[in-house]
Short mmCIF file of C-alpha atoms and ligand atoms in Angstrom, two decimals:
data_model
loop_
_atom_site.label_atom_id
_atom_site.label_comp_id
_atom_site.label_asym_id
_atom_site.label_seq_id
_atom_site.Cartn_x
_atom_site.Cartn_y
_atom_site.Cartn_z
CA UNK A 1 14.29 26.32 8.47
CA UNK A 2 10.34 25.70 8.73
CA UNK A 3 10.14 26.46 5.00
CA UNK A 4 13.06 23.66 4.03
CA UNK A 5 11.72 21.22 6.01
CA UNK A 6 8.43 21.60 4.07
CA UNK A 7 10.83 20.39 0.93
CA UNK A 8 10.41 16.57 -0.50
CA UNK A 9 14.40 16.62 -1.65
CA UNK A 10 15.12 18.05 2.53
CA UNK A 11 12.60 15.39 3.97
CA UNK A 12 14.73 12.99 1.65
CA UNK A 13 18.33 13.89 2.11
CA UNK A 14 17.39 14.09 5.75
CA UNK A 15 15.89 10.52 6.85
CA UNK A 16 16.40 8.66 10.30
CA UNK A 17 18.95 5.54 9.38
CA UNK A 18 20.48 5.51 12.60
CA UNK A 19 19.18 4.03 16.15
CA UNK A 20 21.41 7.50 17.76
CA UNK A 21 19.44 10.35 15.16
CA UNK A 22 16.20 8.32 16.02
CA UNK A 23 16.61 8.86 20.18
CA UNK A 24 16.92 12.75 19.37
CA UNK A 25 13.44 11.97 18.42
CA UNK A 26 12.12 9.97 20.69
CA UNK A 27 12.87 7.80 23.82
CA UNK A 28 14.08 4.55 22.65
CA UNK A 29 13.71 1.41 24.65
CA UNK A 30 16.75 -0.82 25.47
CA UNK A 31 15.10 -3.55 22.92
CA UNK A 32 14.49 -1.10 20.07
CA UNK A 33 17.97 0.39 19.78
CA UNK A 34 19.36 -3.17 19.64
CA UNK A 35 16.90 -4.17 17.84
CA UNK A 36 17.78 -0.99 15.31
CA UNK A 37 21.47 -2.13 15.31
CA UNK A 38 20.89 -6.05 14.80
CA UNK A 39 18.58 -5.60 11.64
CA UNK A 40 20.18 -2.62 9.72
CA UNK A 41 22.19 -4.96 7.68
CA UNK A 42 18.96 -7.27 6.92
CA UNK A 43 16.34 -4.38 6.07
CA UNK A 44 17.41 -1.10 5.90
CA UNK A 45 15.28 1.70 8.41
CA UNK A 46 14.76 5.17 6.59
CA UNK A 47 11.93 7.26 8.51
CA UNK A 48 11.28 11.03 6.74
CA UNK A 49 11.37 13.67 9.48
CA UNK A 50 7.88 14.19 8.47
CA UNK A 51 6.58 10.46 9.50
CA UNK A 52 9.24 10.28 12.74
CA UNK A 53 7.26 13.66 13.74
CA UNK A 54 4.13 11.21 14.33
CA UNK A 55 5.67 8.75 16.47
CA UNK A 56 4.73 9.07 20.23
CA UNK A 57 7.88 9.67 22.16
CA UNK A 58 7.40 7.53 24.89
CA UNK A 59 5.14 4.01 23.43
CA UNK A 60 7.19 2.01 21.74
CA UNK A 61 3.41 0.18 20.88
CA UNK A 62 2.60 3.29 18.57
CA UNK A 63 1.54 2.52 15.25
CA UNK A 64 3.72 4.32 13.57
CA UNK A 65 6.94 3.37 15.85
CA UNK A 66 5.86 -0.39 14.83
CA UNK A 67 5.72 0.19 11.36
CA UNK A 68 8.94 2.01 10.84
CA UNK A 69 11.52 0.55 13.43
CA UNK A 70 13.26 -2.90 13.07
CA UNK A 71 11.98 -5.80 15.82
CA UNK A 72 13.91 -8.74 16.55
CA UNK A 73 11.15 -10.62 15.25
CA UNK A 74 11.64 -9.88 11.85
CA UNK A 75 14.71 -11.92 12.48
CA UNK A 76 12.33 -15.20 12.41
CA UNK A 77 11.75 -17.00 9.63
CA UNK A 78 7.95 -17.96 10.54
CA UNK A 79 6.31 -21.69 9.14
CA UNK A 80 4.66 -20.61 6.59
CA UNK A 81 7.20 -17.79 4.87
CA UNK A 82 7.97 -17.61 1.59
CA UNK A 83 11.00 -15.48 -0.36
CA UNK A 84 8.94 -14.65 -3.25
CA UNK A 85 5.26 -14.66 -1.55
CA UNK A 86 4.05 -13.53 -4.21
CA UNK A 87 5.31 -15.47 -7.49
CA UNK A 88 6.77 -12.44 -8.57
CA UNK A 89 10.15 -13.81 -9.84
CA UNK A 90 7.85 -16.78 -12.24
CA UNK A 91 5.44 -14.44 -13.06
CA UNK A 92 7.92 -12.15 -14.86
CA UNK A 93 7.52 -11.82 -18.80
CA UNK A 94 10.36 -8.72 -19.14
CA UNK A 95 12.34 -6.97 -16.72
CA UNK A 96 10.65 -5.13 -13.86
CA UNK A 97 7.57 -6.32 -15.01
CA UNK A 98 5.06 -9.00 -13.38
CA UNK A 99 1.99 -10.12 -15.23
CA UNK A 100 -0.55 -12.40 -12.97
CA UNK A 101 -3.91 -11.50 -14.73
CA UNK A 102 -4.52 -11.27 -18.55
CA UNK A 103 -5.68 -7.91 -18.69
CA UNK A 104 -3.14 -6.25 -16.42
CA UNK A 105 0.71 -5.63 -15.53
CA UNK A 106 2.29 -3.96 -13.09
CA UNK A 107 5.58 -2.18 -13.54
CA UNK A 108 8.54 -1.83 -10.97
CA UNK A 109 10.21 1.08 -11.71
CA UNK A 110 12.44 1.99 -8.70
CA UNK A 111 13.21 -0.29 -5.46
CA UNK A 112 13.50 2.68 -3.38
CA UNK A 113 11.07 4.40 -1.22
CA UNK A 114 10.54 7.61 1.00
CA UNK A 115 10.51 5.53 4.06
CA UNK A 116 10.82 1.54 4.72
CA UNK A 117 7.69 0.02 6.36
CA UNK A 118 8.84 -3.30 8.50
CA UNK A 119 5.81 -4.84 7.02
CA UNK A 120 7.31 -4.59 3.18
CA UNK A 121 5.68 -7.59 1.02
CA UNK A 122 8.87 -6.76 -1.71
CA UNK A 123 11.35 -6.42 1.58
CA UNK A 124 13.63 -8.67 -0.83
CA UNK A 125 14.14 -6.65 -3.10
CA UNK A 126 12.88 -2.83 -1.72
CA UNK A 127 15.51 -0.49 -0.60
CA UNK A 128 18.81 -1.90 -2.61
CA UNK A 129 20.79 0.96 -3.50
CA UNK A 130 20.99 0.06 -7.28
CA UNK A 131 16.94 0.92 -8.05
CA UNK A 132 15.47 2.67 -10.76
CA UNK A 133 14.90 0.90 -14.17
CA UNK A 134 17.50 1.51 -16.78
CA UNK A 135 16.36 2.78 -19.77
CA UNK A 136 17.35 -0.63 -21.18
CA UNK A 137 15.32 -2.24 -18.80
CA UNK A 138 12.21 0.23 -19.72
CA UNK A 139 12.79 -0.29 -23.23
CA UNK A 140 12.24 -3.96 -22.97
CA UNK A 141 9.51 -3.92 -20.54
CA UNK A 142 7.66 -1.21 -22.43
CA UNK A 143 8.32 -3.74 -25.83
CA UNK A 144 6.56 -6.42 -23.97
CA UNK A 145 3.97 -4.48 -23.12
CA UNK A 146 3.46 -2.95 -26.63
CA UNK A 147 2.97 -6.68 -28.03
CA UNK A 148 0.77 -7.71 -25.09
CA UNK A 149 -2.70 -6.12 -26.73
CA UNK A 150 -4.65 -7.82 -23.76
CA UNK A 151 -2.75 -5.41 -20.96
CA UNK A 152 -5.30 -2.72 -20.51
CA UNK A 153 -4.34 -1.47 -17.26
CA UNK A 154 -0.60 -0.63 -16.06
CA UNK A 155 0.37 -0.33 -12.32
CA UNK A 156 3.59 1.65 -12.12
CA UNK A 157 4.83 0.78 -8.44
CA UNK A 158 7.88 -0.65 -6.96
CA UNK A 159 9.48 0.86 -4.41
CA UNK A 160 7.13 4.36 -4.53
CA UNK A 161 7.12 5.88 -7.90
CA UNK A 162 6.79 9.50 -6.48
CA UNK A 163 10.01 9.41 -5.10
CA UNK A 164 11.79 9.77 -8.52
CA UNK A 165 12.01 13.32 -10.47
CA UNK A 166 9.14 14.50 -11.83
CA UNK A 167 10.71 14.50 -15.14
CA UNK A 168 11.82 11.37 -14.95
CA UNK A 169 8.57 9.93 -13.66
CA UNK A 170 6.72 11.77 -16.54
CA UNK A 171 9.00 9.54 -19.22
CA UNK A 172 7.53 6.68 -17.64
CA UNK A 173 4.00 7.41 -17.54
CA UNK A 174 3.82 9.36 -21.33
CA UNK A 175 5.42 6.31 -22.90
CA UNK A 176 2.86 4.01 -21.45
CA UNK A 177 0.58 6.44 -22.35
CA UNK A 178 1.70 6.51 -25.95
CA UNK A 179 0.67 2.28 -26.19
CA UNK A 180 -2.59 2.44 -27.88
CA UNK A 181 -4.17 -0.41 -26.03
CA UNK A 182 -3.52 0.70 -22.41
CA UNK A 183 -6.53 1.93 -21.48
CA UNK A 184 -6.03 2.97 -18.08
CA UNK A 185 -2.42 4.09 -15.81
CA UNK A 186 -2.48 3.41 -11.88
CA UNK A 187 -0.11 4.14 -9.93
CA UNK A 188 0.90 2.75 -6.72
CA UNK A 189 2.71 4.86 -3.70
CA UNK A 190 3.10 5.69 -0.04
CA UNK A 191 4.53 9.26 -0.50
CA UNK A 192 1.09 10.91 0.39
CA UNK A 193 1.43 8.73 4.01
CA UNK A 194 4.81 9.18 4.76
CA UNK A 195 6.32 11.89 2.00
CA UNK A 196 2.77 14.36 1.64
CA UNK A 197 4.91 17.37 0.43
CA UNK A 198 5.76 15.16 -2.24
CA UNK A 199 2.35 16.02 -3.99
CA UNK A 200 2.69 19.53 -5.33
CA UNK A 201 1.46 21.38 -8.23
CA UNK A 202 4.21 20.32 -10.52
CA UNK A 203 3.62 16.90 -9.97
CA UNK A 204 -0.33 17.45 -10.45
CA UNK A 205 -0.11 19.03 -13.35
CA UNK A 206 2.29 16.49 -15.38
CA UNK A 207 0.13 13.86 -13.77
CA UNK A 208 -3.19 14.88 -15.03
CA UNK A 209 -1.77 15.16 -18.95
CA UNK A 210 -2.18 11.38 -18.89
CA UNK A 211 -5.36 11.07 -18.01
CA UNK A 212 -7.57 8.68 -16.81
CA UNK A 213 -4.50 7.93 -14.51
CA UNK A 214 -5.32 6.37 -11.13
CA UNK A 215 -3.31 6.83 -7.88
CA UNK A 216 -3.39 3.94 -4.84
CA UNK A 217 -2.21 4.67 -1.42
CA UNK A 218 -1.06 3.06 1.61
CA UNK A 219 -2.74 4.69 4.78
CA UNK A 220 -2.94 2.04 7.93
CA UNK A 221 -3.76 4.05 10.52
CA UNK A 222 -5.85 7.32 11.91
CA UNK A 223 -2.91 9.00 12.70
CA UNK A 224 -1.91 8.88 9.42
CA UNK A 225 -4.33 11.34 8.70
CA UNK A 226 -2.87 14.52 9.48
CA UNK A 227 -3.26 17.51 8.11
CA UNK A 228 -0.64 17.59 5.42
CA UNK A 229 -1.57 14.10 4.25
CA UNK A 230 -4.88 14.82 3.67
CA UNK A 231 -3.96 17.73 1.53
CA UNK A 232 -1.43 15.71 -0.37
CA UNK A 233 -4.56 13.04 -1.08
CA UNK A 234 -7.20 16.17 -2.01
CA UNK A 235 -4.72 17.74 -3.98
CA UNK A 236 -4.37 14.65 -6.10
CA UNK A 237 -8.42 14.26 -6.10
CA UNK A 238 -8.27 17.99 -7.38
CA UNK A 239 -6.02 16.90 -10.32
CA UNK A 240 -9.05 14.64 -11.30
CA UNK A 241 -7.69 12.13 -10.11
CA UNK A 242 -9.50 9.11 -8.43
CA UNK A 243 -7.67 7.88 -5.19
CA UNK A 244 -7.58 4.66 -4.06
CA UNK A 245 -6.11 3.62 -0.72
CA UNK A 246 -4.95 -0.21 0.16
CA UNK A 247 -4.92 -1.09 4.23
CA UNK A 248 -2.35 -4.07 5.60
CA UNK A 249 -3.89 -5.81 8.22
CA UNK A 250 -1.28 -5.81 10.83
CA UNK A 251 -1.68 -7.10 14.60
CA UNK A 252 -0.92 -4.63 17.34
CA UNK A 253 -1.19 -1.40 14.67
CA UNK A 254 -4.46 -1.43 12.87
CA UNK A 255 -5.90 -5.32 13.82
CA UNK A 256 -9.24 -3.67 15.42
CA UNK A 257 -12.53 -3.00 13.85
CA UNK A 258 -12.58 0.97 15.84
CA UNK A 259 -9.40 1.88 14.72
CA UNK A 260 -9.81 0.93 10.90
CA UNK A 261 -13.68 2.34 11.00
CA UNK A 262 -11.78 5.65 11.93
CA UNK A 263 -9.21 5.42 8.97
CA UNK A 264 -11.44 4.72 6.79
CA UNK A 265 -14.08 7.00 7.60
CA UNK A 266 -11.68 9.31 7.12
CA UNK A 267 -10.32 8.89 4.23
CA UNK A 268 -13.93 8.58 2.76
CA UNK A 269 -13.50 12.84 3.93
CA UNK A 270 -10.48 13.28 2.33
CA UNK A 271 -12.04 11.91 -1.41
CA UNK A 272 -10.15 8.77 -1.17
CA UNK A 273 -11.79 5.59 -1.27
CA UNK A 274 -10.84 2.67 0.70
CA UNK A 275 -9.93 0.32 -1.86
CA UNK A 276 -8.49 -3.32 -0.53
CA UNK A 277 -8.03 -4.37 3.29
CA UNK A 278 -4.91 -6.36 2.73
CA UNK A 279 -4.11 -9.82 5.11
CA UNK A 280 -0.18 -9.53 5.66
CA UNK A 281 1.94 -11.93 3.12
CA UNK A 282 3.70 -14.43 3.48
CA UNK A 283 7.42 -12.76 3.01
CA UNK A 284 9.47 -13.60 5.28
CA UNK A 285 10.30 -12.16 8.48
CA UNK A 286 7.08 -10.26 8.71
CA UNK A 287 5.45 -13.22 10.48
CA UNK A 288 4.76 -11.53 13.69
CA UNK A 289 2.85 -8.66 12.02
CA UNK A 290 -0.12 -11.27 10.73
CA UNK A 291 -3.05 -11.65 12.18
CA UNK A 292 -5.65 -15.08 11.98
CA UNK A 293 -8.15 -14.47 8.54
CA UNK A 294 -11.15 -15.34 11.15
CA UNK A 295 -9.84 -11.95 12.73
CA UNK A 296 -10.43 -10.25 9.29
CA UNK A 297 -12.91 -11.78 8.37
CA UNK A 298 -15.22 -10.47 12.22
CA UNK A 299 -13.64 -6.72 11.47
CA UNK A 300 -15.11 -7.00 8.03
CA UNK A 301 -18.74 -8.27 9.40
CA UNK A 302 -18.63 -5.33 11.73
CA UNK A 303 -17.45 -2.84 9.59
CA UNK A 304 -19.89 -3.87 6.57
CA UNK A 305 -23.49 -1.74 6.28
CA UNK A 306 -22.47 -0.33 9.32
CA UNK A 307 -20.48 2.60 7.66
CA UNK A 308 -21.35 3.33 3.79
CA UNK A 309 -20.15 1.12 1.24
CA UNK A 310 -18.08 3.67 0.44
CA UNK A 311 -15.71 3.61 3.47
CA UNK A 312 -15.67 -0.64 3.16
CA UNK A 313 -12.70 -1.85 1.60
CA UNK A 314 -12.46 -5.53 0.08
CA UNK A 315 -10.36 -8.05 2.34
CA UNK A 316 -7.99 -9.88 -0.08
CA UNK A 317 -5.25 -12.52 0.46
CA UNK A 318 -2.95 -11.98 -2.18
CA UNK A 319 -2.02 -15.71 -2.92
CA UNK A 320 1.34 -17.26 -3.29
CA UNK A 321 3.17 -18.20 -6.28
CA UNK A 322 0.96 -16.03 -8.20
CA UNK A 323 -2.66 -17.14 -7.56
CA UNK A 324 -3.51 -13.53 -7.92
CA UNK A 325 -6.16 -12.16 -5.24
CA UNK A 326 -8.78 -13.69 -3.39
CA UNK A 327 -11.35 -11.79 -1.30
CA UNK A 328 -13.21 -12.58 1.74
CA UNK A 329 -15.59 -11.94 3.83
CA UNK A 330 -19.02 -13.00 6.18
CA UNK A 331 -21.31 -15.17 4.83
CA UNK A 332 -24.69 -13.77 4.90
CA UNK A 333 -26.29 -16.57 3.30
CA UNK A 334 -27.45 -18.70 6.00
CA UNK A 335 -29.11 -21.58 4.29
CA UNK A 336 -29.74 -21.93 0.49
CA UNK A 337 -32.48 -23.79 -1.19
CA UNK A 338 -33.79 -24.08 -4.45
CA UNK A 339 -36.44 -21.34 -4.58
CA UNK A 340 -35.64 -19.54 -1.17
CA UNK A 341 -32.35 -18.18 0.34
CA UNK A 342 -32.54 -16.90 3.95
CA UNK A 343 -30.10 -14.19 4.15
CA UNK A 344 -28.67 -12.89 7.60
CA UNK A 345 -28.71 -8.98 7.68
CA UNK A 346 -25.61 -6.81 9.45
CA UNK A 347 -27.31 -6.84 12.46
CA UNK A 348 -28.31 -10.58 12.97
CA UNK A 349 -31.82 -10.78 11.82
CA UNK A 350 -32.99 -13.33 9.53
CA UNK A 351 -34.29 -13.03 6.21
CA UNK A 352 -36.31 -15.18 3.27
CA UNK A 353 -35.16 -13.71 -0.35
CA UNK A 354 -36.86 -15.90 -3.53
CA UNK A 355 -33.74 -17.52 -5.05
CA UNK A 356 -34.88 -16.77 -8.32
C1 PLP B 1 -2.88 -6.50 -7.34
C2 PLP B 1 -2.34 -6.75 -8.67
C3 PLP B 1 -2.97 -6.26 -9.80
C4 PLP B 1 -4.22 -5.40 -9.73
O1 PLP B 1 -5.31 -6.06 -9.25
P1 PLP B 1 -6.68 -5.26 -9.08
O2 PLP B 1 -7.54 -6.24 -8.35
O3 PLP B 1 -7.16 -4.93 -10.45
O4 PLP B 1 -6.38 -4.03 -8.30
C5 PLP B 1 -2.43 -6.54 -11.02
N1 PLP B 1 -1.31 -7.28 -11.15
C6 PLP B 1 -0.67 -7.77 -10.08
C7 PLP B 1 0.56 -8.56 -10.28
C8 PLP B 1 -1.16 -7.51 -8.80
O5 PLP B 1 -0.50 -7.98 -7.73
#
């Protein structure tokens, strides 16, 4: 039993869908099992064994409880929502494919994922049963690529590449690697977070064939980091390849500069390197998981010089209908004249720098 549990396909086959096979788990409040029953129909709740295992039975407030369970509040349709945040249905040059920069395109290549975070920017689209692209659909989007010389880079994401066969994935991923101008393969998952036994040898080994081909994360919180997941992220770094990880700034989970020091601190120790610090888009029914950019912008003064650059992520707003990313942060420049700058340092003091 131990042993099968400590198998992707069991973890898989055996998610938590229902509000009753979630209070075997854990002690659900009144609110949350409605809340479970009102939503299921709007944005479907699947919760690996593995991630449910995390949850703290009796705080419905627990990070990882907030991130997996439906709230009534997704059920709002905040001011400033959008259905495609992201311009992802104009900025869509072949199927499954969305192209925002010149130099880069990321691939969808399945909607489905080993568990459904509440906080999903693609919650649209994620977790409809008909997912992975048809090999019609692949043919195309590979085509477009192929006469695109300019894309470089290729994000395979979706949905969470990792959950499909390895086989299948590798089909993918050799035939991008067979277009001569794409220099570089990332691609983009939460399976080390919420799937880690995912990441085995097998997968390693077909992985690192492609090489360079870089793998981005989703960790949000220190309890995240167990054991198993930081395994899953070192075995990847032992396949030689670089790991990235991308935060979601989310209020009442990770919106405090302690808590995201910790994360990130540790996944510095587990080889992965904090990549972006996302603010929470605009898709709707997420509205109650966003926090003020003044808040990320103060957890990103506190956090920067006063851990290594290494374990500072870049706060981005990915902008609507396609404006790509923007990042922020503290201005240290506190005035700015032609030959002299005076530049504020992390703690406070003041500073003259020659402008030239
Ligand atoms: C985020 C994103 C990229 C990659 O941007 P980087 O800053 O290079 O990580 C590329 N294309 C789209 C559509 C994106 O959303």
């Amino acid at each position: 039993m131990a042993e099968e549990k400590e198998s992707w396909k069991w973890q898989l086959t055996h998610r938590i869908t229902t509000a009753d096979e979630l209070s075997k788990l854990i002690n659900l409040t009144p609110e949350e099992k409605a809340d479970i029953a009102e939503n299921l129909g709007f944005f479907r709740m699947a919760i690996t064994p593995y991630y449910a295992s995390l949850m703290d039975k009796d705080d419905p407030l627990c990070p990882i409880r907030m991130q997996m369970i439906p709230s009534a509040a997704e059920r709002v349709r905040g001011e400033f929502d959008l259905d495609d945040p992201l311009g992802e249905i104009k900025y869509n040059p072949a199927p499954n494919v969305v192209r925002r920069y010149p130099d880069r395109a990321l691939l969808l290549v399945t909607m489905q994922c080993s568990a459904y975070c509440r906080h999903c920017t693609r919650r649209r689209v994620v977790g409809s049963t008909d997912c992975t692209i048809t090999k019609e659909e692949l043919r195309q989007a590979l085509a477009y690529i192929e006469r695109t010389p300019e894309i470089r880079d290729v994000l395979i994401s979706g949905g969470d590449p990792f959950i499909l066969e390895t086989g299948a994935l590798e089909e993918i991923i050799a035939a991008v690697r067979a277009i001569k101008h794409v220099e570089i393969i990332r691609i983009g998952t939460r399976v080390p977070v919420m799937l880690p036994m995912r990441i085995d040898r097998e997968l390693t080994d077909m992985i690192r064939k492609y090489h360079p081909v870089w793998v981005n994360t989703h960790f949000n919180h220190p309890k995240e980091l167990t054991p198993e997941a930081i395994r899953a992220c070192e075995e990847l770094a032992d396949a030689g390849i670089p790991v990235g990880n991308q935060t979601v700034l989310l209020k009442g989970i990770n919106d405090d500069a302690e808590i995201l020091k910790k994360l990130f601190l540790g996944l510095v120790k587990a080889r992965v390197r904090p990549y972006y610090l996302f603010q929470c888009d605009l898709s709707v029914g997420i509205s109650h998981f966003r926090t003020p950019v003044e808040k990320g912008i103060e957890i990103m003064h506190s956090l920067t010089s006063s851990i290594s650059g290494y374990a500072v992520p870049k706060y981005a707003i990915d902008l609507p209908a396609g404006g790509g990313k923007v990042t922020l942060g503290y201005n240290y420049v506190v005035s700015k004249e032609e030959k002299e700058l005076v530049l504020e340092n992390y703690l406070g003091k003041l500073y003259r720098y020659p402008a030239r």
